XYZ file of C-alpha atoms in Angstrom:
571
model
C -3.694 26.669 -26.581
C -4.600 29.797 -28.426
C -2.593 31.113 -31.738
C -0.456 34.339 -31.409
C -1.121 36.709 -34.109
C 1.588 39.329 -35.489
C 0.990 42.547 -34.162
C -0.599 45.227 -36.425
C 2.647 47.363 -35.942
C 4.949 44.935 -36.987
C 3.263 44.134 -40.598
C 5.495 46.814 -42.277
C 8.192 43.788 -42.143
C 5.757 41.806 -44.174
C 5.790 44.368 -46.788
C 9.168 45.045 -46.837
C 9.804 42.578 -49.670
C 7.245 44.194 -51.727
C 9.495 47.333 -51.862
C 12.400 45.256 -52.869
C 10.402 43.927 -55.949
C 9.071 47.214 -56.959
C 12.405 49.122 -57.061
C 15.105 46.545 -58.019
C 16.832 45.550 -60.041
C 17.550 48.440 -61.903
C 16.504 51.959 -62.074
C 12.672 52.111 -63.456
C 13.564 56.144 -64.646
C 16.931 56.432 -65.960
C 19.929 54.767 -67.800
C 22.837 53.845 -66.473
C 24.906 56.380 -68.717
C 24.085 60.171 -69.445
C 25.024 59.690 -73.199
C 22.774 56.630 -73.468
C 19.986 58.510 -72.110
C 19.869 60.778 -74.396
C 20.188 58.923 -77.684
C 17.716 56.244 -76.246
C 14.941 58.981 -76.332
C 15.396 59.694 -79.719
C 12.262 58.756 -82.154
C 13.556 56.855 -84.936
C 11.320 54.745 -87.490
C 11.826 50.762 -88.018
C 9.451 47.846 -88.374
C 6.603 49.782 -89.551
C 6.355 52.158 -86.554
C 7.707 55.189 -84.696
C 9.816 54.206 -81.373
C 12.533 55.513 -78.878
C 15.770 54.335 -79.957
C 15.779 52.636 -76.629
C 13.074 50.524 -77.709
C 14.484 49.910 -81.136
C 18.133 48.941 -79.289
C 16.521 46.528 -76.973
C 14.237 44.830 -80.017
C 17.705 44.930 -81.964
C 19.303 43.006 -79.395
C 17.237 40.216 -78.842
C 16.710 39.625 -82.762
C 20.472 39.356 -83.202
C 21.501 37.352 -80.278
C 18.284 35.746 -78.829
C 19.167 37.514 -75.648
C 17.628 40.854 -73.784
C 21.173 41.946 -73.266
C 24.441 41.536 -74.637
C 27.818 41.088 -72.215
C 25.969 42.888 -69.903
C 25.860 46.186 -71.528
C 22.808 48.294 -71.843
C 20.900 47.590 -75.181
C 21.653 51.626 -76.570
C 25.494 51.105 -75.566
C 25.113 47.648 -77.710
C 23.250 48.672 -80.667
C 25.236 52.006 -80.897
C 28.762 50.428 -80.938
C 27.402 47.915 -83.882
C 26.670 50.828 -85.880
C 29.745 52.607 -84.893
C 31.945 50.057 -85.581
C 30.307 47.490 -87.729
C 33.586 45.582 -88.866
C 34.770 44.679 -85.407
C 30.892 42.930 -84.676
C 30.333 41.522 -87.863
C 33.080 39.220 -87.296
C 32.056 38.422 -83.681
C 29.670 35.473 -83.221
C 26.545 37.053 -82.111
C 24.008 34.869 -83.991
C 22.607 32.132 -81.881
C 22.201 28.741 -83.895
C 19.605 27.047 -82.185
C 18.955 23.655 -84.641
C 21.922 20.766 -84.039
C 21.853 20.042 -88.026
C 22.276 23.884 -89.072
C 25.127 24.145 -86.514
C 26.806 20.867 -88.159
C 27.207 22.989 -91.426
C 29.284 25.673 -89.887
C 31.755 23.236 -88.681
C 34.664 24.924 -86.510
C 33.128 28.196 -87.160
C 30.486 27.833 -84.871
C 31.708 29.299 -81.210
C 29.674 28.459 -78.241
C 26.762 27.667 -80.589
C 27.224 30.919 -81.839
C 28.103 32.295 -85.384
C 29.327 35.599 -87.085
C 27.042 37.401 -89.535
C 30.472 37.395 -91.791
C 30.311 33.757 -91.672
C 26.611 33.458 -92.599
C 26.711 36.099 -95.486
C 30.271 34.252 -96.950
C 29.373 30.557 -96.359
C 28.507 29.737 -100.066
C 27.420 26.234 -99.310
C 24.931 27.649 -96.708
C 23.642 30.454 -98.652
C 22.866 28.374 -101.459
C 20.505 26.447 -98.863
C 19.116 29.687 -97.523
C 18.154 30.777 -101.237
C 16.646 27.526 -101.977
C 14.588 27.646 -98.894
C 13.467 31.213 -99.719
C 12.388 30.506 -103.199
C 10.303 27.472 -102.023
C 8.820 29.935 -99.525
C 7.789 32.332 -102.497
C 6.168 29.356 -104.007
C 4.334 28.703 -100.916
C 5.514 25.359 -100.533
C 6.076 23.830 -97.260
C 9.695 24.287 -95.461
C 11.432 21.827 -93.007
C 12.518 23.026 -89.487
C 16.040 22.981 -90.433
C 15.287 25.355 -93.731
C 13.301 27.811 -91.476
C 16.078 28.024 -89.073
C 18.572 28.664 -91.840
C 16.543 31.334 -93.129
C 16.351 32.972 -89.416
C 19.886 33.025 -89.154
C 20.554 34.201 -92.459
C 18.001 37.240 -91.986
C 19.953 37.891 -88.532
C 22.758 38.418 -90.249
C 21.390 40.560 -92.826
C 20.098 42.798 -89.853
C 23.548 43.199 -88.446
C 25.168 44.261 -91.679
C 22.069 46.977 -92.403
C 23.009 48.126 -88.966
C 26.580 48.863 -89.620
C 25.808 49.955 -93.243
C 23.534 52.622 -91.834
C 20.274 51.494 -93.389
C 18.416 50.926 -90.097
C 16.444 52.867 -88.686
C 15.459 55.563 -90.333
C 16.010 58.989 -88.365
C 14.150 61.702 -90.347
C 10.495 61.449 -91.448
C 9.293 62.587 -95.397
C 8.023 66.101 -94.889
C 4.944 65.310 -96.697
C 4.455 61.828 -96.050
C 5.358 60.904 -92.148
C 4.164 57.335 -92.607
C 6.397 56.549 -95.420
C 10.171 55.130 -95.147
C 12.352 57.713 -92.835
C 15.953 58.916 -93.969
C 18.791 56.834 -93.129
C 22.261 57.198 -92.242
C 22.883 55.465 -95.629
C 21.301 57.812 -97.850
C 23.793 60.090 -97.364
C 25.967 58.454 -99.548
C 23.509 56.885 -101.480
C 23.879 57.297 -105.722
C 20.224 58.129 -105.939
C 18.748 59.366 -102.479
C 15.045 59.669 -101.971
C 13.535 62.544 -103.853
C 12.091 64.226 -100.916
C 15.883 64.747 -99.379
C 16.257 67.343 -101.804
C 13.756 69.800 -99.923
C 15.268 69.383 -96.748
C 17.686 71.861 -95.532
C 21.103 71.152 -96.924
C 23.201 73.295 -94.264
C 21.235 71.534 -91.452
C 21.687 67.813 -93.017
C 25.272 68.359 -93.231
C 25.447 69.325 -89.639
C 23.764 66.346 -88.468
C 25.511 63.934 -90.724
C 29.085 65.739 -89.287
C 27.043 65.112 -85.730
C 26.478 61.652 -86.304
C 30.049 61.045 -87.354
C 31.527 62.998 -84.332
C 28.888 60.642 -81.993
C 30.551 57.382 -83.772
C 34.063 58.381 -83.574
C 33.501 59.384 -79.842
C 32.353 55.688 -79.274
C 35.009 54.087 -80.837
C 37.966 55.697 -79.224
C 38.646 53.964 -76.028
C 40.328 57.039 -74.380
C 37.047 59.345 -74.627
C 35.303 59.317 -70.960
C 31.500 59.152 -70.762
C 31.318 63.061 -70.488
C 32.686 63.047 -73.798
C 30.320 60.857 -75.412
C 27.398 62.576 -73.321
C 28.704 65.774 -75.190
C 28.610 64.125 -78.540
C 25.140 62.628 -77.930
C 23.898 66.081 -77.352
C 25.249 67.784 -80.401
C 23.592 64.915 -82.320
C 20.505 65.291 -80.585
C 20.690 69.129 -81.141
C 21.511 68.755 -85.133
C 18.523 65.724 -85.561
C 16.086 68.356 -83.921
C 17.104 70.933 -85.886
C 16.521 69.320 -89.086
C 12.875 68.171 -87.543
C 11.855 71.935 -86.829
C 12.760 72.698 -90.190
C 10.658 70.109 -91.600
C 7.499 71.490 -89.666
C 7.154 67.803 -87.970
C 6.730 66.907 -84.382
C 6.926 64.053 -82.261
C 4.640 63.244 -78.932
C 7.663 63.416 -76.519
C 5.310 61.994 -73.837
C 4.154 59.159 -75.932
C 8.084 58.317 -76.416
C 8.519 58.909 -72.462
C 5.641 56.370 -71.680
C 7.250 53.844 -73.775
C 10.789 54.001 -72.178
C 8.884 53.896 -69.077
C 7.144 50.616 -69.704
C 10.341 49.313 -71.176
C 12.385 49.855 -67.615
C 9.004 49.007 -65.512
C 9.454 45.287 -66.206
C 5.664 45.178 -65.108
C 5.329 41.605 -66.165
C 8.592 40.234 -64.305
C 8.287 42.072 -61.209
C 4.576 41.034 -61.023
C 5.342 37.171 -61.431
C 7.427 37.747 -58.488
C 4.546 39.656 -56.360
C 2.358 36.689 -57.465
C 4.833 33.988 -55.901
C 5.203 36.058 -52.707
C 1.661 36.586 -52.334
C 1.408 32.745 -53.009
C 3.867 32.259 -50.092
C 1.637 34.477 -47.447
C -1.241 32.512 -48.493
C 0.248 29.228 -47.750
C 1.517 30.723 -44.476
C -2.235 31.363 -44.020
C -3.229 27.756 -44.865
C -0.897 26.164 -42.670
C -1.209 28.282 -39.651
C -4.803 27.589 -39.864
C -5.965 30.879 -38.733
C -9.361 31.336 -40.613
C -11.195 30.854 -37.526
C -10.848 34.661 -36.709
C -10.540 35.956 -40.043
C -10.114 39.498 -39.028
C -6.720 38.669 -37.331
C -5.619 36.438 -39.906
C -2.665 38.639 -40.907
C -0.979 36.396 -43.647
C -3.920 36.209 -45.291
C -4.923 39.782 -45.588
C -1.241 40.577 -46.508
C -1.360 38.184 -49.390
C -4.432 39.520 -50.507
C -2.726 42.967 -50.406
C 0.132 41.789 -52.306
C -2.102 39.965 -54.735
C -4.092 43.246 -55.260
C -0.477 44.930 -55.967
C 0.388 42.222 -58.671
C -3.216 42.623 -60.563
C -2.226 46.162 -60.228
C 0.930 46.068 -61.497
C -0.343 43.587 -64.410
C -2.572 45.569 -65.430
C -0.655 48.757 -65.505
C 1.894 46.952 -68.121
C -1.348 45.947 -69.936
C -2.580 49.538 -70.139
C 0.613 50.931 -71.171
C 1.039 48.287 -74.146
C -2.392 49.277 -75.028
C -1.720 53.014 -75.242
C 1.603 52.207 -76.845
C 0.225 50.471 -79.782
C -3.073 51.677 -80.026
C -4.639 48.474 -80.019
C -5.405 45.272 -77.905
C -1.976 43.518 -77.135
C -3.462 40.046 -78.037
C -1.841 39.431 -81.547
C 1.147 37.184 -80.303
C 2.199 34.186 -78.186
C 4.069 36.714 -75.367
C 1.039 38.682 -75.154
C -1.669 35.905 -74.910
C 0.087 34.410 -72.176
C 0.201 37.439 -70.138
C -3.078 38.337 -70.899
C -4.367 34.541 -70.101
C -2.067 34.893 -66.517
C -4.247 38.199 -65.870
C -7.514 36.534 -66.235
C -6.443 33.194 -64.056
C -5.554 35.943 -61.362
C -9.002 37.829 -61.753
C -11.251 34.716 -61.811
C -9.761 33.215 -58.719
C -10.934 36.254 -56.817
C -14.682 35.640 -56.585
C -14.237 31.771 -56.566
C -12.212 32.081 -53.575
C -14.696 34.796 -51.622
C -17.615 32.220 -52.750
C -15.699 29.212 -51.192
C -13.710 30.682 -48.944
C -10.616 28.117 -49.712
C -7.191 29.868 -49.486
C -6.013 27.003 -51.913
C -7.741 28.575 -54.603
C -5.352 31.683 -54.417
C -2.508 29.802 -53.731
C -2.883 28.071 -57.025
C -4.106 31.207 -58.516
C -1.234 32.987 -57.542
C 1.356 30.102 -58.594
C -0.448 29.933 -62.294
C -0.694 33.513 -62.617
C 3.223 34.013 -61.765
C 4.379 30.729 -63.857
C 2.506 32.221 -66.658
C 4.697 35.347 -66.342
C 7.918 33.488 -65.920
C 7.166 31.590 -69.220
C 6.526 34.722 -71.036
C 9.666 36.669 -69.521
C 12.037 33.795 -69.584
C 12.185 32.869 -73.366
C 11.869 36.005 -75.355
C 13.568 34.066 -78.160
C 11.007 32.042 -78.815
C 7.846 34.430 -77.337
C 8.641 37.957 -78.841
C 7.736 40.765 -76.695
C 8.205 43.430 -79.362
C 5.509 45.732 -80.008
C 4.554 45.288 -83.731
C 1.901 46.561 -86.062
C -1.180 44.715 -86.859
C -1.116 42.428 -90.067
C -4.309 43.792 -92.036
C -6.480 40.746 -91.527
C -6.489 41.965 -87.324
C -7.000 45.419 -88.018
C -10.775 45.407 -87.029
C -10.142 46.489 -83.647
C -13.560 45.501 -82.611
C -13.563 41.882 -83.836
C -10.019 41.555 -82.638
C -10.749 42.734 -78.870
C -14.210 40.837 -78.813
C -13.350 37.642 -80.089
C -9.589 37.138 -79.217
C -9.688 38.196 -75.784
C -12.920 36.342 -75.142
C -11.137 33.020 -76.333
C -7.928 33.631 -74.034
C -9.951 34.569 -70.934
C -11.404 31.405 -71.263
C -8.042 29.877 -71.263
C -7.216 31.655 -68.266
C -10.339 30.046 -66.372
C -9.039 26.732 -67.701
C -5.444 27.126 -66.621
C -7.057 27.903 -62.908
C -8.994 24.620 -63.127
C -6.046 22.711 -64.512
C -4.085 24.122 -61.353
C -6.315 23.186 -58.871
C -7.405 20.044 -60.432
C -3.698 18.771 -59.972
C -4.005 19.555 -55.836
C -7.455 17.569 -56.257
C -6.146 14.764 -58.179
C -2.879 14.504 -55.801
C -5.241 14.725 -52.306
C -7.365 11.925 -53.193
C -5.154 9.465 -55.004
C -2.508 10.093 -51.936
C -4.404 11.409 -48.986
C -7.527 11.224 -47.174
C -10.636 12.828 -48.609
C -11.618 15.986 -46.612
C -14.071 18.782 -46.998
C -11.335 21.136 -48.281
C -10.707 18.976 -51.233
C -14.401 18.431 -52.172
C -14.383 22.130 -52.044
C -11.487 22.610 -54.436
C -13.255 20.083 -56.832
C -16.043 22.493 -56.797
C -13.898 25.367 -57.751
C -12.532 23.315 -60.442
C -16.200 22.823 -61.594
C -16.785 26.414 -61.583
C -13.893 27.535 -62.971
C -14.752 25.117 -65.944
C -18.318 26.531 -66.383
C -16.414 30.300 -66.525
C -14.398 28.889 -69.280
C -17.003 26.934 -71.593
C -19.125 30.254 -71.461
C -16.344 32.185 -72.779
C -14.791 29.921 -74.973
C -18.071 28.932 -76.713
C -18.412 32.849 -77.056
C -15.442 33.476 -78.548
C -15.572 30.545 -80.743
C -19.081 31.762 -82.005
C -17.578 35.457 -82.240
C -14.364 34.034 -84.351
C -17.155 33.010 -86.697
C -18.417 36.142 -87.064
C -15.191 37.758 -87.240
C -13.948 34.946 -90.310
C -17.251 35.844 -92.397
C -16.048 39.682 -91.940
C -12.560 39.005 -92.730
C -12.650 35.945 -95.174
C -16.146 35.877 -96.329
C -16.912 32.328 -94.523
C -18.169 31.807 -91.299
C -16.478 28.479 -90.853
C -13.720 26.591 -92.955
C -12.653 24.126 -90.633
C -9.477 25.913 -90.380
C -6.677 24.132 -87.664
C -7.316 26.838 -84.980
C -11.183 26.851 -85.562
C -11.180 22.700 -85.505
C -9.027 22.637 -82.342
C -10.801 25.555 -80.526
C -14.121 23.221 -81.147
C -12.007 20.510 -79.776
C -11.303 21.922 -76.758
C -14.951 23.011 -75.973
C -16.293 19.595 -76.710
C -13.824 18.303 -74.531
C -14.725 20.544 -71.535
C -18.329 19.892 -72.571
C -18.015 16.301 -71.780
C -16.525 17.052 -68.545
C -19.568 19.305 -67.355
C -22.015 16.728 -68.888
C -20.506 13.913 -67.071
C -20.609 15.557 -63.482
C -24.051 16.741 -64.485
C -25.280 13.350 -64.835
C -23.313 11.766 -62.201
C -20.595 9.974 -64.137
C -17.916 11.802 -62.590
C -17.237 12.441 -58.905
C -14.960 15.157 -57.437
C -11.846 12.952 -58.521
C -13.443 12.490 -61.960
C -13.929 16.296 -62.888
C -10.412 17.079 -61.698
C -8.817 14.861 -63.814
C -11.057 16.155 -66.878
C -9.903 19.500 -66.019
C -6.340 18.434 -66.360
C -6.968 16.431 -69.197
C -9.170 18.731 -71.345
C -6.251 21.341 -70.951
C -4.383 19.681 -73.385
C -6.864 20.643 -76.122
C -6.555 24.410 -75.079
C -2.382 23.783 -75.337
C -2.689 22.236 -78.669
C -5.387 24.848 -79.726
C -3.484 27.448 -78.252
C 0.313 26.349 -78.518
C 0.073 23.806 -81.235
C -1.587 24.847 -83.949
C 0.686 28.239 -84.439
C 3.880 26.458 -82.997
C 3.890 22.940 -84.445
C 1.220 22.901 -87.199
C 1.745 26.360 -88.626
C -1.209 26.047 -91.026
C -3.987 27.673 -91.758
C -5.515 31.212 -91.986
C -4.367 32.344 -88.558
C -0.813 32.411 -89.725
C -0.379 35.809 -88.238
C 0.208 33.907 -84.738
C 2.521 31.252 -86.128
C 5.772 31.198 -84.295
C 8.416 28.633 -83.512
C 10.517 26.853 -80.839
C 9.784 25.072 -77.509
C 8.612 21.907 -79.014
C 10.480 19.865 -77.122
C 10.018 21.929 -73.767
C 5.994 21.656 -74.304
C 6.210 18.080 -75.235
C 7.957 17.012 -72.067
C 5.744 19.053 -69.625
C 2.904 17.703 -71.112
C 3.864 13.937 -70.939
C 5.270 14.577 -67.419
C 1.726 15.846 -66.932
C 0.028 12.884 -68.656
C 2.269 10.407 -66.470
C 1.340 12.169 -62.944
C -2.121 11.712 -63.946
C -2.016 8.393 -64.751
C 0.028 7.226 -61.776
C -2.722 9.359 -59.273
C -5.589 7.189 -61.357
C -3.491 3.951 -60.730
C -3.313 4.773 -56.885
C -7.022 6.105 -56.540
C -8.178 3.202 -58.056
C -5.955 0.875 -55.654
C -7.340 2.597 -53.071
C -10.868 2.343 -53.873
C -10.310 -1.344 -54.213
C -8.993 -1.452 -50.771
C -11.904 0.154 -49.144
C -14.308 -2.442 -50.962
């Protein structure tokens, strides 16, 4: 009985889902409303860099609410409404309170785990606890989890009130110092406005102020149509551009358009879907068992095509982040997860073509998709915002070489971790096959790649530490756990080399040693939060990560027990 293959002329059916992923949901090139599109393209300054108002709005909504959108409205519309009608929004429960104990302090004023900025700033007992925590932080004393969460809630309330007061963002740069603080709406009514404002043309400034007030009024009045809002937005933009032209300053509109395109492309979200789709085709190819006629194995080659598309989209997203920020995008957990996912996807390709085992591509697609889904699904914990570098990271050479090398090793280890699960499961619950032996060899190769990169990255990190901090090694928690992770994998490789571990043992080692990577990568930054690597510190996700780790360890323990029982039965 011969296997039937799909005619080449029908292959377009397989690519139809690819088009759906790339072009939906949403429009990559335009916003929903004309006025929102106009406002979103205006350059503003906030957080130490110049960005489109659309980017500022996206970051503001995420920071205040912990969500990427509020009430299913575009971020530009949401933030402008906060600015135009602050008295309405400061009394609304926008700020999410994550800590249970902090929630109890607000009592009945908490609505669906959210509280208003008005309540946060006026609750005397809460404000006193925040001030005490800030005082301890200034003295460099350790803060409790609840103190950190109180400060977060308080700072978000302050941010929202500053928006309403016109203190954010900056709209007009100083003529002689464009990198300084830009002029804000609040500077118009300030008792002592910045001295450099006196050099700006008064007539144009008054026109800008008036157009901003008219735009805000047009937005507040529910009777105004979208056409009226669009007209007010155009007048506001024209008045601002007139002031800009009189200052002699110019903004690279192409850079702003590039950032807007990046925002709307959702490269990593769409990339995760493509990886999953490629994994599905790889699985179909594996089940159909058509590798005997590789040139006619359409599911495999379609899967490789989609996989290549996912990688290209992944790379495009990274290129855009690099071109926008002017640096390697690996300075926070969000960026490192996205980078590790890309490394996993790339390392799998040569291993697959070397061993010709489709399961390698299935697991690579799943691990890469998982990484991107985690990065995109928890924006409140994994902040996707592009932020300026802290001073210690401004040596781009060492940042690029050291950090990229270390995190690339995590990609190889993540691939070994994923493949290790297949091998452990296969040896524990199924019969040993040539495919399992081949996958165990793939685990071994992935670990070898990772060890070389991690060792090189650790040494380069010492060089960077000597350059930045004046010492090569200081047993900082980050350095210590990187060394522990490296030693863990070296034990696995050494055990395989001298015959301690067979295929099952090296797969078990790949899964268990990855716990050291999790600690060096996540634990030091989000749990310990100690040491000189404070630029990477964050918070949140502890319970979720702990649960996943415990489930993984339980799986490994159960598989080891079943494997041991099977071996005893064979004897």
